[in-house]
PDB file of C-alpha atoms and ligand atoms in Angstrom:
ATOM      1  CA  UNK A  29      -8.881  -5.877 -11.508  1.00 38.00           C
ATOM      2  CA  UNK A  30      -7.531  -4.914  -8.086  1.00 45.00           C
ATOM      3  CA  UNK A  31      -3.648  -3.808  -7.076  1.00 44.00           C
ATOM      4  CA  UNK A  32      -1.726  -7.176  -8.028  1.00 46.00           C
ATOM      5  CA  UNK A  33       1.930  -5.688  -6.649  1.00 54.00           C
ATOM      6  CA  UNK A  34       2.064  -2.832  -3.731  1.00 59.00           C
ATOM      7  CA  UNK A  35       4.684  -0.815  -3.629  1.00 71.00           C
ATOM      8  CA  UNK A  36       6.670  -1.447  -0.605  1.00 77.00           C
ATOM      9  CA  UNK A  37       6.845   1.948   1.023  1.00 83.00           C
ATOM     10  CA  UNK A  38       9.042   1.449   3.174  1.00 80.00           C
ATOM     11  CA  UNK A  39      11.732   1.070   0.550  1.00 86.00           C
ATOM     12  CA  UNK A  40      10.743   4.612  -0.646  1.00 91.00           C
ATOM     13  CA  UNK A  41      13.845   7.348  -0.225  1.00 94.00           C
ATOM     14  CA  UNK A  42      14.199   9.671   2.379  1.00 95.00           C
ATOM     15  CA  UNK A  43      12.657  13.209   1.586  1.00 96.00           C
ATOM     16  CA  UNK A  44      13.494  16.042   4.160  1.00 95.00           C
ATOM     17  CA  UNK A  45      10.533  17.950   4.803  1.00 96.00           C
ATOM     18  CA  UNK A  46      10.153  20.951   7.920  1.00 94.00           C
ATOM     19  CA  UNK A  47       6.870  21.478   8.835  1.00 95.00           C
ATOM     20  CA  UNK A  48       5.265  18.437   7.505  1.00 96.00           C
ATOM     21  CA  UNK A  49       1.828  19.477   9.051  1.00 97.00           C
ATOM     22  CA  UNK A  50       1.986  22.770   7.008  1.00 97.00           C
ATOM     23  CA  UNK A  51       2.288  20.538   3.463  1.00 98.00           C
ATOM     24  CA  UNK A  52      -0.591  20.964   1.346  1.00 98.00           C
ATOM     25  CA  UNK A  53      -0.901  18.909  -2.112  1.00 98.00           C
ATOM     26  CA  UNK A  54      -3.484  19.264  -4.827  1.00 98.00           C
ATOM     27  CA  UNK A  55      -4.516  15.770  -6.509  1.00 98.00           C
ATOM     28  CA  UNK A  56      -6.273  16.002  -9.993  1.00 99.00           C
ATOM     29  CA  UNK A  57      -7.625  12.466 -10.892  1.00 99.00           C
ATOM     30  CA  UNK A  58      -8.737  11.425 -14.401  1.00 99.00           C
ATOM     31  CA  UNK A  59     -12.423   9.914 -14.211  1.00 98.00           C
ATOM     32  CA  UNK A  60     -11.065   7.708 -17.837  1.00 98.00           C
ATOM     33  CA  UNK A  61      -9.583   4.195 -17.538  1.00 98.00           C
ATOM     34  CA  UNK A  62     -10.535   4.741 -13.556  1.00 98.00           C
ATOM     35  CA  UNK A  63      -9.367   0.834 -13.101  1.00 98.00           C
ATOM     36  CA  UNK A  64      -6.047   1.877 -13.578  1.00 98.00           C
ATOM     37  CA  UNK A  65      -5.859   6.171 -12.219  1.00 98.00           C
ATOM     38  CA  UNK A  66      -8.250   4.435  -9.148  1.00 98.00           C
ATOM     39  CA  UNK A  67      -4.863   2.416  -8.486  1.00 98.00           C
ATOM     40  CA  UNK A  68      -2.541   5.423  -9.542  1.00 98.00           C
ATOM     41  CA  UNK A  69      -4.335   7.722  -6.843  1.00 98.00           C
ATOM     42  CA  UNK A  70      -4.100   4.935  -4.041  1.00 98.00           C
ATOM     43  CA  UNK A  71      -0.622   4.562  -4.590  1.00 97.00           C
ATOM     44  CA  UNK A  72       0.063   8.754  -4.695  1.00 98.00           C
ATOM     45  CA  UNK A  73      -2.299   8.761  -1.318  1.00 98.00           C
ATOM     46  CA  UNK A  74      -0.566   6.045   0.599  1.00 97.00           C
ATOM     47  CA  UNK A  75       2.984   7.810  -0.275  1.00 97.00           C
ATOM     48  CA  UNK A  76       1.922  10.782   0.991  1.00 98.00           C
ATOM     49  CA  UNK A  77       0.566   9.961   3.923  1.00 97.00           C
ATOM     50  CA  UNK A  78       3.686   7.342   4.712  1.00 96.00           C
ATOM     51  CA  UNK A  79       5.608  10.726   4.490  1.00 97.00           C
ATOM     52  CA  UNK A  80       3.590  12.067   6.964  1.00 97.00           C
ATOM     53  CA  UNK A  81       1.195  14.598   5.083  1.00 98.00           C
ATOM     54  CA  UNK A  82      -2.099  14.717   6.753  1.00 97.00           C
ATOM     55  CA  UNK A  83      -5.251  13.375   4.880  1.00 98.00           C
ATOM     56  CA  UNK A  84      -6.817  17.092   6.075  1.00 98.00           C
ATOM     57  CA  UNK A  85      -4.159  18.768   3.975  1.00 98.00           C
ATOM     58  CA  UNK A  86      -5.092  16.722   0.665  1.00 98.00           C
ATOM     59  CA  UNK A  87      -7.212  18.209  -1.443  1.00 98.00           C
ATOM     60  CA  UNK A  88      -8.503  15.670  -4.216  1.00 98.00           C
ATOM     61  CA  UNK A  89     -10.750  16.429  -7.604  1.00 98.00           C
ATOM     62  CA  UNK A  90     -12.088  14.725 -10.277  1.00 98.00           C
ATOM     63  CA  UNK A  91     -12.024  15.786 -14.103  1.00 99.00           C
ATOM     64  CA  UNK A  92     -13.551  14.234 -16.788  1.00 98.00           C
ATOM     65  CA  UNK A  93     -10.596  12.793 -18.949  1.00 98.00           C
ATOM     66  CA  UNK A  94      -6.129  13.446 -18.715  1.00 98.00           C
ATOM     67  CA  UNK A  95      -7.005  16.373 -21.057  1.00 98.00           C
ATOM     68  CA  UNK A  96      -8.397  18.257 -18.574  1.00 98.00           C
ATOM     69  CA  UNK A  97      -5.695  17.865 -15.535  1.00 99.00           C
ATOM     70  CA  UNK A  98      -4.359  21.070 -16.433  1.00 98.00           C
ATOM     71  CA  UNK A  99      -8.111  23.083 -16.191  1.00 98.00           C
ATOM     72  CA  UNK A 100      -8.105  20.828 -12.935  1.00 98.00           C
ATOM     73  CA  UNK A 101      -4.938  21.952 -11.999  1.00 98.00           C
ATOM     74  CA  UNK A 102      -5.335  25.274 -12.374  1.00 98.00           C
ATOM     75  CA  UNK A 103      -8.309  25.444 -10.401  1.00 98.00           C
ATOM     76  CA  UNK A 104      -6.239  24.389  -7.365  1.00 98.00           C
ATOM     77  CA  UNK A 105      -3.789  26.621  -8.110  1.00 98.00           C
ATOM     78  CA  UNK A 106      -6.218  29.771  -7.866  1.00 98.00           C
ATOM     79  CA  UNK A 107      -6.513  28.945  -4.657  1.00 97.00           C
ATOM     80  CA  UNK A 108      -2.970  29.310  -3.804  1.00 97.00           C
ATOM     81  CA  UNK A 109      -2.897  27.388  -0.826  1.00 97.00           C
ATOM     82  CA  UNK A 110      -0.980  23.973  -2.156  1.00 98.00           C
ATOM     83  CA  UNK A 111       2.925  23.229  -2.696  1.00 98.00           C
ATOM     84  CA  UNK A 112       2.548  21.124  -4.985  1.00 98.00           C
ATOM     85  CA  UNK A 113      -0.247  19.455  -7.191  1.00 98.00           C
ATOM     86  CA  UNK A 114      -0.113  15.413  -8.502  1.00 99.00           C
ATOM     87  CA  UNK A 115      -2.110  15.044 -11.945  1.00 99.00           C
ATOM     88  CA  UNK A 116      -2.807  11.756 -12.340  1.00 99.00           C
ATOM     89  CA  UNK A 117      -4.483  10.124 -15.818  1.00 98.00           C
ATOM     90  CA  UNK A 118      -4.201   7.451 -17.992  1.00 98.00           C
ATOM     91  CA  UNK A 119      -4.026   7.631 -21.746  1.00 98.00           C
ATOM     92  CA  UNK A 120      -4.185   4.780 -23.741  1.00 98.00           C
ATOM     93  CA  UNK A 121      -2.897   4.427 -27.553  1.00 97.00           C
ATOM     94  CA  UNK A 122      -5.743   3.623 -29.610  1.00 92.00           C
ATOM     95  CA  UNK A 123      -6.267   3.076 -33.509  1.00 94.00           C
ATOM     96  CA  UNK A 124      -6.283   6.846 -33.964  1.00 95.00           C
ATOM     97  CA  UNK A 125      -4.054   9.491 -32.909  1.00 96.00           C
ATOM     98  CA  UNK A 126      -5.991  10.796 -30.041  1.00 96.00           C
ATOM     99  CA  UNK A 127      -3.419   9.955 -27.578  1.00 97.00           C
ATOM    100  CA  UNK A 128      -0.482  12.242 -29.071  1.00 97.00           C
ATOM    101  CA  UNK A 129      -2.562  15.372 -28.804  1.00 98.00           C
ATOM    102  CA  UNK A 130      -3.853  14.660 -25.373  1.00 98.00           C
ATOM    103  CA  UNK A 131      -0.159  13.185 -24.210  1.00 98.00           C
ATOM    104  CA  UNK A 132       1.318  16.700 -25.344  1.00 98.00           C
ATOM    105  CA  UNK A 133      -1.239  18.804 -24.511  1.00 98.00           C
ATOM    106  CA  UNK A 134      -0.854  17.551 -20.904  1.00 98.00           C
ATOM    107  CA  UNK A 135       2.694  17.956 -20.911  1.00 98.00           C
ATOM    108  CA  UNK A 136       2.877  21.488 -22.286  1.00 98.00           C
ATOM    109  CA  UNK A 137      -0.293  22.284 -19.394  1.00 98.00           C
ATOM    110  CA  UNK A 138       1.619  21.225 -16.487  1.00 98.00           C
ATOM    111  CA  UNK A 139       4.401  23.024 -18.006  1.00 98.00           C
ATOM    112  CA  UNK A 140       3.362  25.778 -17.886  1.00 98.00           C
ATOM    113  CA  UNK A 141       1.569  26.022 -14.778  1.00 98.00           C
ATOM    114  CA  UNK A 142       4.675  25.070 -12.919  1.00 98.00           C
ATOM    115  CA  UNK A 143       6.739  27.447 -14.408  1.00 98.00           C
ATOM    116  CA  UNK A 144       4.101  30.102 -14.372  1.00 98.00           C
ATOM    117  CA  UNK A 145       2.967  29.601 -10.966  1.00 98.00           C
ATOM    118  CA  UNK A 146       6.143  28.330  -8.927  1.00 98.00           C
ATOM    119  CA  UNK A 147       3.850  24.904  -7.812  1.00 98.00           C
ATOM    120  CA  UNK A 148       5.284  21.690  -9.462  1.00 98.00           C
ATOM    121  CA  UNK A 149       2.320  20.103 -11.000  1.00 98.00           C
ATOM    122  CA  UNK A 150       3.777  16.412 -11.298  1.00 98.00           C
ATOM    123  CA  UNK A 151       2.870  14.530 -14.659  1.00 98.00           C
ATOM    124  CA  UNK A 152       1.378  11.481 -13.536  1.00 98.00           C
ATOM    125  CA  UNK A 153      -0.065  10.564 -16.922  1.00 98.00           C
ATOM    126  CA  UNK A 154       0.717   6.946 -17.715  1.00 98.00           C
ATOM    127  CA  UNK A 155       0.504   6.939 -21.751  1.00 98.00           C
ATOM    128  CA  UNK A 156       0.842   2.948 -22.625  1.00 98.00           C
ATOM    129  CA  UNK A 157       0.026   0.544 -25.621  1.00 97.00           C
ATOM    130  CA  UNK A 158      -2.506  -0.833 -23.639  1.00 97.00           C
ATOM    131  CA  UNK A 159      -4.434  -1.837 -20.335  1.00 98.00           C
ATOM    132  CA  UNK A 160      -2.239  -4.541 -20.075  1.00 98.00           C
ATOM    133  CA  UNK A 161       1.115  -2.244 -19.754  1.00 98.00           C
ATOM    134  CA  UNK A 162      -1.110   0.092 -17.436  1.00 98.00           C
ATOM    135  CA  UNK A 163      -2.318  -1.925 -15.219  1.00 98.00           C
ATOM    136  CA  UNK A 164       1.255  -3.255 -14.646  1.00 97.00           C
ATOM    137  CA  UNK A 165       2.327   0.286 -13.951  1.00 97.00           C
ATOM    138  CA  UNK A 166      -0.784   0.850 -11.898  1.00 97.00           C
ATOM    139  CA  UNK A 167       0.902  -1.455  -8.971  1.00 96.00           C
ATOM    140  CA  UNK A 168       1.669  -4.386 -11.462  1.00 96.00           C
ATOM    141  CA  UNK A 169       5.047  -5.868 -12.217  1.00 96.00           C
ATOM    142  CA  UNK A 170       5.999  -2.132 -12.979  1.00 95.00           C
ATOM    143  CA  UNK A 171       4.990  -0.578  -9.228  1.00 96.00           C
ATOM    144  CA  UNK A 172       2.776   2.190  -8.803  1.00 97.00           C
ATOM    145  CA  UNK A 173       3.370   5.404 -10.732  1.00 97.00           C
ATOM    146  CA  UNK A 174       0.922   6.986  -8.300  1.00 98.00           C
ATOM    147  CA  UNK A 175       3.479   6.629  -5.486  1.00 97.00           C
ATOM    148  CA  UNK A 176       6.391   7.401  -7.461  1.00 97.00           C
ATOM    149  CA  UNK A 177       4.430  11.018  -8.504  1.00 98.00           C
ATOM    150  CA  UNK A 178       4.194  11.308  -4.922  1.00 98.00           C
ATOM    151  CA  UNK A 179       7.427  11.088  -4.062  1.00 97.00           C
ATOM    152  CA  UNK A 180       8.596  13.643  -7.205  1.00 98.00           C
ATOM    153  CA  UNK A 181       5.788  16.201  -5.351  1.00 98.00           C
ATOM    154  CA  UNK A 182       7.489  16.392  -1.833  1.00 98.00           C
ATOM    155  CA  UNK A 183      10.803  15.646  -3.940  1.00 98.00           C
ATOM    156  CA  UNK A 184       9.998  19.138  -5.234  1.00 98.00           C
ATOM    157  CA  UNK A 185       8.345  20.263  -2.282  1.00 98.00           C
ATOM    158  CA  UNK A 186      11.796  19.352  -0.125  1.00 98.00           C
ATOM    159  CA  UNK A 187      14.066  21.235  -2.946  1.00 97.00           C
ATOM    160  CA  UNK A 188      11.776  24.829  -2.619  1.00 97.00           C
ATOM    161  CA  UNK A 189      12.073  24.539   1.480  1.00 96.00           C
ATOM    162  CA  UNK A 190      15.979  24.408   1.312  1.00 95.00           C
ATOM    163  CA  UNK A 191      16.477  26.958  -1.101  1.00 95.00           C
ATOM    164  CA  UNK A 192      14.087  29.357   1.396  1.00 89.00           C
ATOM    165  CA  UNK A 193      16.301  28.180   4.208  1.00 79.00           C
ATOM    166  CA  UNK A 194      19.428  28.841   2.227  1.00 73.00           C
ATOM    167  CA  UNK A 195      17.932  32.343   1.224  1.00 68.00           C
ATOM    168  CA  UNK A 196      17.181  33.482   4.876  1.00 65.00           C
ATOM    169  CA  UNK A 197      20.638  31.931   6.204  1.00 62.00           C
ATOM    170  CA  UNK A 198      22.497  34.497   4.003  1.00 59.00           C
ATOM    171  CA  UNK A 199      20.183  37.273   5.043  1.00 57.00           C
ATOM    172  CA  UNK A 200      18.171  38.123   1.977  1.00 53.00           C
TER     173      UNK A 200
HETATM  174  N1  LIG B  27      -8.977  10.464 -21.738  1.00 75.77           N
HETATM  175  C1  LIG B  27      -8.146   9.735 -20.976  1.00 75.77           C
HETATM  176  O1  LIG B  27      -7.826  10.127 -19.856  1.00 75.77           O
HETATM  177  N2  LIG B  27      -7.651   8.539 -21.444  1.00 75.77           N
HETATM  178  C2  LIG B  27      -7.932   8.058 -22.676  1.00 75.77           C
HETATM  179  O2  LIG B  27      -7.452   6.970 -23.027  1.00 75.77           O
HETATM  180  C3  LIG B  27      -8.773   8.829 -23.501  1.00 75.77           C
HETATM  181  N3  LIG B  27      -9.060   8.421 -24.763  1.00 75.77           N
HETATM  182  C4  LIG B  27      -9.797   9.230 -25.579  1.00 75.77           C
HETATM  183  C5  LIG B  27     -10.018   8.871 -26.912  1.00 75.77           C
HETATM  184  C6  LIG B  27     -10.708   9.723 -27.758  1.00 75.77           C
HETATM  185  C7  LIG B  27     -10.894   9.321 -29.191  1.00 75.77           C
HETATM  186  C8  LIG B  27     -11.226  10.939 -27.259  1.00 75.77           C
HETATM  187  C9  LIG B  27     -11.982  11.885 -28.160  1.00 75.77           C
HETATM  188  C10 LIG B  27     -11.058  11.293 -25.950  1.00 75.77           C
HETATM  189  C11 LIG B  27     -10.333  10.448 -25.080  1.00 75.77           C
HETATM  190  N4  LIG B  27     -10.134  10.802 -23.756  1.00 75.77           N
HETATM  191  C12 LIG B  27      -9.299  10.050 -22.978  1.00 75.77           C
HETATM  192  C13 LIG B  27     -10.848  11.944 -23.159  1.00 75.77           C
HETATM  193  C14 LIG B  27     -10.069  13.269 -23.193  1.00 75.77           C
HETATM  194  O3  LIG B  27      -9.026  13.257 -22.220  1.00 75.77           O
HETATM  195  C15 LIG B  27     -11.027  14.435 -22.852  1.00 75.77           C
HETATM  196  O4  LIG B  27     -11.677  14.176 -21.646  1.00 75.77           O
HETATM  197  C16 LIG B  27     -12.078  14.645 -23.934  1.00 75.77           C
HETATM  198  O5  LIG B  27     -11.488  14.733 -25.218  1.00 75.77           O
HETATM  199  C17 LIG B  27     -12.887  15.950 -23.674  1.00 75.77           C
HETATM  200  O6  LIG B  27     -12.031  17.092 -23.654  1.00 75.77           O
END
């Protein structure tokens, strides 16, 4: 099924960003329900780029399943070279309860890397009923949660660059 809605990006808020050429962002894509993270991650890349990140400066990797975003996450973080990292996945509620562990387990990840590491690592986990509620999420009726994780990165992003301009302005 392809994109039904795009976002309109043009209706997207104003982020204040210096340096925009310096901006680096990590984007850790679950391989699972690809139909639907495939539409997530074209949404997140489209964002970015409409907010003038360069495609050079986005770094993009595969895991297995939305369990792993956090080992995929963490892997970009070693590198310490991005300001911010999207995880991007889509975990739908089955008979079982498969989808509460993996849903928290994400959660508490990202957590933890952010806080740990300083780098917001954005949940972009979509955790619906079904592939119908996803897919209208996944630039449906719902947007695109991929742009809207986007937009929280160089939200965050915008937030750490005025408190360092803040900082310097009072001469720490
Ligand atoms: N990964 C997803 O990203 N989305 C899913 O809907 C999903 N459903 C799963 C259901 C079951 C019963 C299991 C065992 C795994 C599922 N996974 C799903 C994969 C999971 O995120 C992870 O890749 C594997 O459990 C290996 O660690």
């Amino acid at each position: 099924m392809t994109v039904k809605k795009k976002t309109n990006l043009s209706e997207l808020k104003e982020i204040e960003l210096s340096s925009v050429e310096n901006v680096h962002i990590g984007l850790v894509v679950a391989e699972w329900n690809n139909e639907v993270t495939g539409s997530l991650r074209d949404g997140a890349l489209e964002a970015l780029m409409h907010y003038g990140i360069s495609r050079d400066n986005i770094k993009e990797v595969s895991v297995p399943g939305s369990f792993e975003l956090p080992m995929g996450a963490r892997a970009l973080l070693k590198h310490k070279k991005y300001d911010a990292i999207i995880c991007i996945g889509c975990v739908i509620k089955g008979e079982t309860s498969h989808n509460e562990y993996i849903n928290q387990s994400v959660a508490t990840g990202l957590t933890q890397l952010g806080l740990t590491s300083g780098v917001p690592c954005i949940f972009g986990l979509l955790t619906p009923n079904n592939m119908e509620q996803a897919l209208e999420r996944a630039g449906g009726t719902h947007g695109n949660k991929g742009v809207e994780a986007a937009v929280t990165a160089l939200s965050m992003v915008s937030m750490g660059q005025s408190l360092e301009k803040k900082g310097k302005s009072i001469g720490f």
